């Protein structure tokens, strides 16, 4: 063992016991170090169970398989599980630490990781440090802009879904957390279209930027009461912002060095309001004039980066990695198809409602030959028997 509570070899049976004794001695069961080590042990057990299930799923045994070989194979798998859970591991321990310790544990032990390219696969956005998802390195002096007081935030054609009006409209919403990338795109699509029309850009690039900033909606800053701030683009608040705001720690690149800072960010009643305010923020800020009206998504994000929207030198590239991914394009196509279907259904309903009594002429009794003759009570019955004798 390298330390009193490191269990780097599967045969070390005292690691957990020593960890338990140390926690009792220190009296702090929720310290970041303790949570990290316990989460690592749980991740090792999880990986070991995966390997065990994988071995058991093999139906055929080799000629050399026997009880002894399976024993050593199990010992080897246990050691593999420990090695795989060390360091960054599978990301399970990071999630456990955030759930067990909350933001305090995440902030107490910074774990800023920048892989070669963590956003080649959009699903990895959820594994990046939570602090990086909040306001991707905003310079406070550069992000000051007049508030969008006149913005309604609900223009665009909503999907044929009650959830659109309740969750993404002007009605205040406490929490919005999409269950998948497809749901993230579907929920925001009509509002992204509205914002994109104001900016003259592709709505997909706005969604890709929001996905980067929020980890696909999974890491949105929260207010003190635990409700969501719905800040999808990490726009900071200054003295000219009269709306709600939330304070949170963020990471900024200063002279090429990552630094943790405390900053105030804008808070909105709903994600739809956030998209509307983003459009006004970009359109009313002279710094981003070169980015407006750009049909090329790559040019748009690069102009934003050049103008100082984010201090991360790879900010534009990360957005385009999400934009060009197959998962993102599939989610956008699904959202567009659902919107077209909803529009078609709404149009059919409106046509039927506009003509509720319309029926084919040949089926109306007024035009039937049976109604061409006078009513029976007006017929001269005596004439029917005339000439009989």
Short mmCIF file of C-alpha atoms in Angstrom, two decimals:
data_model
loop_
_atom_site.label_atom_id
_atom_site.label_comp_id
_atom_site.label_asym_id
_atom_site.label_seq_id
_atom_site.Cartn_x
_atom_site.Cartn_y
_atom_site.Cartn_z
CA UNK A 1 0.00 0.00 0.00
CA UNK A 2 1.23 3.48 -0.84
CA UNK A 3 -0.63 5.11 2.07
CA UNK A 4 -2.71 4.20 5.06
CA UNK A 5 -5.95 4.06 3.13
CA UNK A 6 -4.90 3.29 -0.44
CA UNK A 7 -6.01 -0.11 -1.68
CA UNK A 8 -4.11 -0.67 -4.90
CA UNK A 9 -3.96 -4.45 -4.63
CA UNK A 10 -7.10 -6.56 -4.44
CA UNK A 11 -5.60 -8.77 -1.71
CA UNK A 12 -5.42 -5.80 0.68
CA UNK A 13 -8.42 -6.53 2.89
CA UNK A 14 -7.72 -3.80 5.45
CA UNK A 15 -8.07 -0.75 3.21
CA UNK A 16 -11.77 -0.19 3.87
CA UNK A 17 -11.37 -0.89 7.58
CA UNK A 18 -8.56 1.67 7.84
CA UNK A 19 -10.63 4.16 5.87
CA UNK A 20 -13.53 3.68 8.28
CA UNK A 21 -11.25 4.17 11.28
CA UNK A 22 -9.75 7.32 9.81
CA UNK A 23 -13.19 8.81 9.13
CA UNK A 24 -14.26 8.12 12.71
CA UNK A 25 -11.08 9.66 14.04
CA UNK A 26 -11.43 12.82 11.96
CA UNK A 27 -15.17 13.08 12.56
CA UNK A 28 -15.85 14.36 9.05
CA UNK A 29 -17.76 11.80 7.03
CA UNK A 30 -18.40 14.18 4.12
CA UNK A 31 -14.94 15.54 3.52
CA UNK A 32 -14.01 15.64 -0.18
CA UNK A 33 -11.10 13.23 0.33
CA UNK A 34 -13.27 10.68 2.12
CA UNK A 35 -16.06 10.88 -0.44
CA UNK A 36 -13.55 10.49 -3.26
CA UNK A 37 -12.02 7.34 -1.78
CA UNK A 38 -15.36 5.74 -0.91
CA UNK A 39 -16.67 6.50 -4.39
CA UNK A 40 -13.53 4.94 -5.87
CA UNK A 41 -14.10 1.75 -3.88
CA UNK A 42 -17.70 1.58 -5.06
CA UNK A 43 -16.63 2.09 -8.67
CA UNK A 44 -14.13 -0.76 -8.32
CA UNK A 45 -16.90 -3.04 -7.05
CA UNK A 46 -19.11 -1.97 -9.94
CA UNK A 47 -16.40 -2.72 -12.53
CA UNK A 48 -15.71 -6.07 -10.87
CA UNK A 49 -19.40 -6.99 -11.15
CA UNK A 50 -19.37 -6.05 -14.84
CA UNK A 51 -16.37 -8.28 -15.48
CA UNK A 52 -17.95 -11.12 -13.52
CA UNK A 53 -21.17 -10.87 -15.51
CA UNK A 54 -19.18 -10.82 -18.72
CA UNK A 55 -17.35 -14.02 -17.77
CA UNK A 56 -20.59 -15.76 -16.80
CA UNK A 57 -22.22 -14.87 -20.11
CA UNK A 58 -19.70 -17.06 -21.96
CA UNK A 59 -21.48 -20.34 -22.73
CA UNK A 60 -18.54 -22.39 -23.99
CA UNK A 61 -15.58 -23.39 -21.84
CA UNK A 62 -12.13 -23.98 -23.21
CA UNK A 63 -10.30 -27.26 -23.01
CA UNK A 64 -8.00 -25.91 -20.32
CA UNK A 65 -10.76 -24.37 -18.18
CA UNK A 66 -11.07 -25.74 -14.66
CA UNK A 67 -11.69 -24.53 -11.13
CA UNK A 68 -8.10 -23.40 -10.71
CA UNK A 69 -8.04 -21.35 -13.94
CA UNK A 70 -11.35 -19.72 -13.05
CA UNK A 71 -9.99 -18.86 -9.59
CA UNK A 72 -6.98 -17.06 -11.01
CA UNK A 73 -9.14 -15.45 -13.68
CA UNK A 74 -11.36 -14.02 -10.94
CA UNK A 75 -8.31 -12.73 -9.05
CA UNK A 76 -7.06 -11.09 -12.23
CA UNK A 77 -10.45 -9.46 -12.85
CA UNK A 78 -10.47 -8.04 -9.32
CA UNK A 79 -7.09 -6.45 -9.90
CA UNK A 80 -8.27 -5.08 -13.25
CA UNK A 81 -11.28 -3.54 -11.53
CA UNK A 82 -9.03 -1.73 -9.06
CA UNK A 83 -6.76 -0.45 -11.82
CA UNK A 84 -9.67 0.74 -13.96
CA UNK A 85 -11.19 2.67 -11.06
CA UNK A 86 -7.99 4.53 -10.25
CA UNK A 87 -7.40 8.05 -11.51
CA UNK A 88 -10.22 9.30 -13.71
CA UNK A 89 -11.78 5.84 -13.90
CA UNK A 90 -15.10 5.52 -15.68
CA UNK A 91 -16.54 8.73 -14.28
CA UNK A 92 -18.84 6.92 -11.87
CA UNK A 93 -16.92 8.06 -8.80
CA UNK A 94 -17.18 11.70 -9.91
CA UNK A 95 -20.95 11.40 -10.15
CA UNK A 96 -21.14 9.75 -6.74
CA UNK A 97 -19.07 12.51 -5.16
CA UNK A 98 -21.37 15.17 -6.59
CA UNK A 99 -24.46 13.32 -5.38
CA UNK A 100 -23.12 12.58 -1.92
CA UNK A 101 -21.35 15.83 -1.27
CA UNK A 102 -23.16 18.29 -3.50
CA UNK A 103 -21.51 21.39 -4.88
CA UNK A 104 -19.48 21.85 -1.72
CA UNK A 105 -17.54 18.66 -2.37
CA UNK A 106 -17.08 19.49 -6.03
CA UNK A 107 -15.80 22.98 -5.18
CA UNK A 108 -13.62 21.85 -2.29
CA UNK A 109 -11.56 19.55 -4.47
CA UNK A 110 -11.05 20.99 -7.95
CA UNK A 111 -10.70 18.31 -10.56
CA UNK A 112 -10.24 20.21 -13.82
CA UNK A 113 -9.61 17.72 -16.57
CA UNK A 114 -8.96 18.66 -20.17
CA UNK A 115 -8.59 15.52 -22.31
CA UNK A 116 -7.23 15.82 -25.83
CA UNK A 117 -10.72 16.52 -27.05
CA UNK A 118 -13.49 15.74 -24.55
CA UNK A 119 -16.28 16.87 -26.85
CA UNK A 120 -15.65 14.67 -29.86
CA UNK A 121 -18.45 12.57 -28.40
CA UNK A 122 -21.25 14.82 -27.08
CA UNK A 123 -22.17 12.35 -24.35
CA UNK A 124 -18.84 13.14 -22.68
CA UNK A 125 -20.08 16.66 -21.99
CA UNK A 126 -21.77 15.27 -18.90
CA UNK A 127 -18.40 14.04 -17.59
CA UNK A 128 -16.61 17.36 -17.68
CA UNK A 129 -16.15 19.32 -14.45
CA UNK A 130 -19.35 20.96 -13.34
CA UNK A 131 -17.65 24.33 -12.97
CA UNK A 132 -16.62 24.30 -16.62
CA UNK A 133 -20.25 23.94 -17.64
CA UNK A 134 -21.15 27.20 -15.94
CA UNK A 135 -20.40 30.25 -18.01
CA UNK A 136 -17.53 28.86 -20.06
CA UNK A 137 -14.81 31.24 -18.80
CA UNK A 138 -16.58 34.62 -19.15
CA UNK A 139 -14.63 37.86 -18.62
CA UNK A 140 -16.94 39.87 -16.34
CA UNK A 141 -16.06 43.20 -17.97
CA UNK A 142 -16.81 41.90 -21.45
CA UNK A 143 -20.11 40.23 -20.69
CA UNK A 144 -21.89 43.36 -19.52
CA UNK A 145 -24.88 44.17 -21.70
CA UNK A 146 -28.24 45.87 -21.24
CA UNK A 147 -30.97 43.48 -20.11
CA UNK A 148 -33.53 42.33 -22.62
CA UNK A 149 -36.53 43.84 -20.83
CA UNK A 150 -38.72 43.83 -23.91
CA UNK A 151 -38.01 40.24 -24.83
CA UNK A 152 -40.96 37.90 -24.61
CA UNK A 153 -38.90 34.76 -25.11
CA UNK A 154 -41.78 32.70 -26.49
CA UNK A 155 -41.89 33.49 -30.18
CA UNK A 156 -41.65 30.65 -32.64
CA UNK A 157 -44.02 27.79 -33.31
CA UNK A 158 -44.16 25.42 -30.32
CA UNK A 159 -44.47 21.71 -30.82
CA UNK A 160 -47.82 20.05 -30.32
CA UNK A 161 -46.96 19.26 -26.74
CA UNK A 162 -48.39 20.74 -23.56
CA UNK A 163 -44.95 20.43 -21.99
CA UNK A 164 -43.61 23.06 -24.39
CA UNK A 165 -45.92 25.75 -23.06
CA UNK A 166 -45.55 24.74 -19.41
CA UNK A 167 -41.79 24.17 -19.31
CA UNK A 168 -40.27 26.49 -21.87
CA UNK A 169 -42.64 29.44 -22.05
CA UNK A 170 -42.98 32.55 -19.91
CA UNK A 171 -44.45 30.62 -17.00
CA UNK A 172 -41.80 30.34 -14.26
CA UNK A 173 -40.38 26.82 -14.05
CA UNK A 174 -38.51 25.48 -11.05
CA UNK A 175 -36.65 22.67 -12.78
CA UNK A 176 -35.94 21.57 -16.34
CA UNK A 177 -33.67 18.60 -16.91
CA UNK A 178 -34.05 16.79 -20.25
CA UNK A 179 -33.79 13.02 -20.08
CA UNK A 180 -31.81 12.70 -23.32
CA UNK A 181 -30.03 14.66 -26.02
CA UNK A 182 -33.09 14.28 -28.24
CA UNK A 183 -35.34 15.76 -25.56
CA UNK A 184 -32.87 18.61 -25.07
CA UNK A 185 -33.06 19.50 -28.77
CA UNK A 186 -36.82 18.94 -29.06
CA UNK A 187 -37.64 21.15 -26.08
CA UNK A 188 -35.44 24.04 -27.19
CA UNK A 189 -35.86 23.83 -30.96
CA UNK A 190 -38.75 26.32 -31.48
CA UNK A 191 -37.11 28.88 -29.21
CA UNK A 192 -33.72 28.36 -30.88
CA UNK A 193 -35.37 29.04 -34.24
CA UNK A 194 -36.83 32.28 -32.92
CA UNK A 195 -33.48 33.41 -31.51
CA UNK A 196 -31.63 32.39 -34.68
CA UNK A 197 -33.98 34.48 -36.84
CA UNK A 198 -33.08 37.56 -34.80
CA UNK A 199 -29.37 36.86 -35.24
CA UNK A 200 -29.50 35.60 -38.82
CA UNK A 201 -27.69 32.36 -37.96
CA UNK A 202 -28.31 28.61 -37.97
CA UNK A 203 -30.46 27.59 -34.97
CA UNK A 204 -28.46 24.38 -34.65
CA UNK A 205 -25.31 26.26 -33.70
CA UNK A 206 -27.17 27.92 -30.81
CA UNK A 207 -28.27 24.51 -29.55
CA UNK A 208 -24.72 23.15 -29.84
CA UNK A 209 -23.44 26.10 -27.82
CA UNK A 210 -26.13 25.56 -25.17
CA UNK A 211 -25.25 21.86 -25.05
CA UNK A 212 -21.61 22.73 -24.39
CA UNK A 213 -22.43 25.30 -21.72
CA UNK A 214 -24.85 23.10 -19.78
CA UNK A 215 -23.68 19.54 -20.47
CA UNK A 216 -26.87 18.86 -22.46
CA UNK A 217 -29.02 20.47 -19.77
CA UNK A 218 -27.64 18.34 -16.93
CA UNK A 219 -25.43 20.99 -15.28
CA UNK A 220 -27.38 24.24 -15.18
CA UNK A 221 -26.58 26.63 -12.33
CA UNK A 222 -29.04 26.63 -9.45
CA UNK A 223 -30.41 29.35 -7.21
CA UNK A 224 -30.04 29.26 -3.44
CA UNK A 225 -33.42 27.54 -3.06
CA UNK A 226 -32.33 24.75 -5.42
CA UNK A 227 -34.38 25.89 -8.40
CA UNK A 228 -32.78 26.15 -11.82
CA UNK A 229 -31.41 29.45 -13.13
CA UNK A 230 -32.16 28.31 -16.71
CA UNK A 231 -28.98 30.08 -17.85
CA UNK A 232 -28.14 28.14 -21.00
CA UNK A 233 -25.26 30.32 -22.23
CA UNK A 234 -23.38 31.33 -19.08
CA UNK A 235 -24.10 35.05 -19.51
CA UNK A 236 -22.86 37.01 -16.52
CA UNK A 237 -24.78 39.71 -14.69
CA UNK A 238 -23.52 43.20 -13.88
CA UNK A 239 -25.03 46.42 -12.54
CA UNK A 240 -27.12 46.93 -15.67
CA UNK A 241 -28.88 43.60 -15.27
CA UNK A 242 -32.06 44.17 -13.26
CA UNK A 243 -33.34 40.60 -13.30
CA UNK A 244 -32.65 37.64 -11.05
CA UNK A 245 -29.10 36.40 -10.69
CA UNK A 246 -27.20 33.54 -9.16
CA UNK A 247 -23.66 33.41 -7.74
CA UNK A 248 -21.47 30.51 -8.66
CA UNK A 249 -17.84 29.50 -8.93
CA UNK A 250 -16.47 29.30 -12.44
CA UNK A 251 -13.16 28.69 -14.19
CA UNK A 252 -11.46 31.36 -16.30
CA UNK A 253 -8.37 31.25 -18.48
CA UNK A 254 -6.10 34.10 -17.36
CA UNK A 255 -2.90 34.39 -19.37
CA UNK A 256 -3.24 30.75 -20.35
CA UNK A 257 -3.73 29.56 -16.77
CA UNK A 258 -6.97 28.14 -15.34
CA UNK A 259 -8.21 30.06 -12.33
CA UNK A 260 -11.28 29.59 -10.14
CA UNK A 261 -13.41 32.69 -9.62
CA UNK A 262 -16.73 33.63 -8.05
CA UNK A 263 -19.12 35.39 -10.42
CA UNK A 264 -22.75 36.44 -10.77
CA UNK A 265 -24.79 35.02 -13.64
CA UNK A 266 -28.18 35.93 -15.04
CA UNK A 267 -31.17 33.82 -14.03
CA UNK A 268 -34.36 33.34 -16.03
CA UNK A 269 -37.88 32.10 -15.50
CA UNK A 270 -37.52 29.42 -18.18
CA UNK A 271 -35.08 28.11 -20.82
CA UNK A 272 -37.10 29.91 -23.49
CA UNK A 273 -36.39 33.22 -21.79
CA UNK A 274 -32.70 32.37 -21.72
CA UNK A 275 -32.58 31.84 -25.48
CA UNK A 276 -34.47 35.07 -26.10
CA UNK A 277 -32.14 37.07 -23.85
CA UNK A 278 -29.11 35.48 -25.52
CA UNK A 279 -30.32 36.75 -28.90
CA UNK A 280 -30.76 40.27 -27.53
CA UNK A 281 -27.39 40.09 -25.77
CA UNK A 282 -25.53 39.22 -28.98
CA UNK A 283 -27.54 41.54 -31.24
CA UNK A 284 -27.20 44.62 -29.02
CA UNK A 285 -23.49 44.21 -28.29
CA UNK A 286 -21.21 45.88 -30.89
CA UNK A 287 -18.43 43.41 -30.09
CA UNK A 288 -20.35 40.62 -31.83
CA UNK A 289 -21.32 42.60 -34.93
CA UNK A 290 -19.12 40.48 -37.20
CA UNK A 291 -20.84 37.30 -36.02
CA UNK A 292 -24.36 38.44 -36.93
CA UNK A 293 -25.96 37.22 -40.15
CA UNK A 294 -23.42 34.45 -40.66
CA UNK A 295 -24.82 31.43 -42.49
CA UNK A 296 -21.63 29.50 -41.68
CA UNK A 297 -21.82 28.02 -38.15
CA UNK A 298 -18.04 27.71 -37.95
CA UNK A 299 -17.57 31.37 -38.78
CA UNK A 300 -20.20 32.38 -36.23
CA UNK A 301 -18.58 30.58 -33.28
CA UNK A 302 -15.10 31.72 -34.29
CA UNK A 303 -16.27 35.34 -34.42
CA UNK A 304 -17.77 34.91 -30.96
CA UNK A 305 -14.48 33.54 -29.68
CA UNK A 306 -12.52 36.31 -31.36
CA UNK A 307 -14.76 38.92 -29.78
CA UNK A 308 -14.06 37.51 -26.33
CA UNK A 309 -17.29 35.66 -25.58
CA UNK A 310 -15.25 33.01 -23.76
CA UNK A 311 -11.70 32.88 -22.45
CA UNK A 312 -11.28 29.21 -23.36
CA UNK A 313 -9.04 29.16 -26.47
CA UNK A 314 -10.75 25.97 -27.68
CA UNK A 315 -14.30 27.25 -27.14
CA UNK A 316 -15.25 27.47 -30.82
CA UNK A 317 -13.76 24.09 -31.65
CA UNK A 318 -15.67 22.41 -28.84
CA UNK A 319 -18.96 23.84 -30.11
CA UNK A 320 -18.27 22.60 -33.64
CA UNK A 321 -17.34 19.14 -32.36
CA UNK A 322 -20.84 18.88 -30.91
CA UNK A 323 -22.43 20.46 -33.98
CA UNK A 324 -20.77 17.98 -36.37
CA UNK A 325 -21.41 14.87 -34.28
CA UNK A 326 -23.81 12.19 -35.53
CA UNK A 327 -25.72 12.19 -32.24
CA UNK A 328 -26.42 15.91 -32.48
CA UNK A 329 -27.51 15.78 -36.12
CA UNK A 330 -29.81 12.85 -35.39
CA UNK A 331 -31.43 14.67 -32.46
CA UNK A 332 -31.98 17.77 -34.60
CA UNK A 333 -33.53 15.71 -37.41
CA UNK A 334 -35.88 14.05 -34.93
CA UNK A 335 -36.92 17.42 -33.50
CA UNK A 336 -37.58 18.86 -36.96
CA UNK A 337 -39.64 15.82 -37.94
CA UNK A 338 -41.70 16.07 -34.76
CA UNK A 339 -42.32 19.76 -35.40
CA UNK A 340 -43.47 19.10 -38.97
CA UNK A 341 -45.81 16.38 -37.76
CA UNK A 342 -47.25 18.70 -35.13
CA UNK A 343 -47.73 21.49 -37.68
CA UNK A 344 -49.49 19.11 -40.08
CA UNK A 345 -51.83 17.86 -37.38
CA UNK A 346 -52.60 21.41 -36.26
CA UNK A 347 -53.37 22.42 -39.84
CA UNK A 348 -55.73 19.48 -40.32
CA UNK A 349 -57.55 20.32 -37.11
CA UNK A 350 -57.91 23.97 -38.10
CA UNK A 351 -59.41 23.01 -41.49
CA UNK A 352 -61.99 20.76 -39.85
CA UNK A 353 -62.85 23.42 -37.26
CA UNK A 354 -63.30 26.05 -39.95
CA UNK A 355 -65.94 23.95 -41.79
CA UNK A 356 -67.80 21.97 -39.12
CA UNK A 357 -71.01 21.51 -41.17
CA UNK A 358 -69.50 20.90 -44.56
CA UNK A 359 -70.73 17.68 -46.21
CA UNK A 360 -70.74 16.45 -49.81
CA UNK A 361 -73.68 17.86 -51.76
CA UNK A 362 -74.89 14.47 -52.94
CA UNK A 363 -75.35 13.32 -49.36
CA UNK A 364 -77.44 16.25 -48.19
CA UNK A 365 -81.13 15.42 -48.01
CA UNK A 366 -82.00 18.85 -49.39
CA UNK A 367 -80.57 17.89 -52.78
CA UNK A 368 -82.00 14.39 -52.87
CA UNK A 369 -84.63 13.59 -55.57
CA UNK A 370 -86.97 12.42 -52.83
CA UNK A 371 -87.29 15.99 -51.68
CA UNK A 372 -88.06 17.43 -55.13
CA UNK A 373 -91.77 16.50 -54.83
CA UNK A 374 -94.12 18.41 -52.51
CA UNK A 375 -94.76 17.12 -49.01
CA UNK A 376 -97.21 14.30 -48.60
CA UNK A 377 -99.76 16.37 -46.68
CA UNK A 378 -100.13 18.76 -49.64
CA UNK A 379 -101.14 16.06 -52.13
CA UNK A 380 -104.81 15.97 -53.23
CA UNK A 381 -105.73 12.49 -52.11
CA UNK A 382 -108.99 12.54 -54.10
CA UNK A 383 -107.06 12.94 -57.33
CA UNK A 384 -105.33 9.67 -56.74
CA UNK A 385 -108.64 7.85 -57.27
CA UNK A 386 -109.87 9.94 -60.20
CA UNK A 387 -110.90 7.84 -63.19
CA UNK A 388 -111.52 4.70 -61.17
CA UNK A 389 -114.97 3.42 -61.41
#
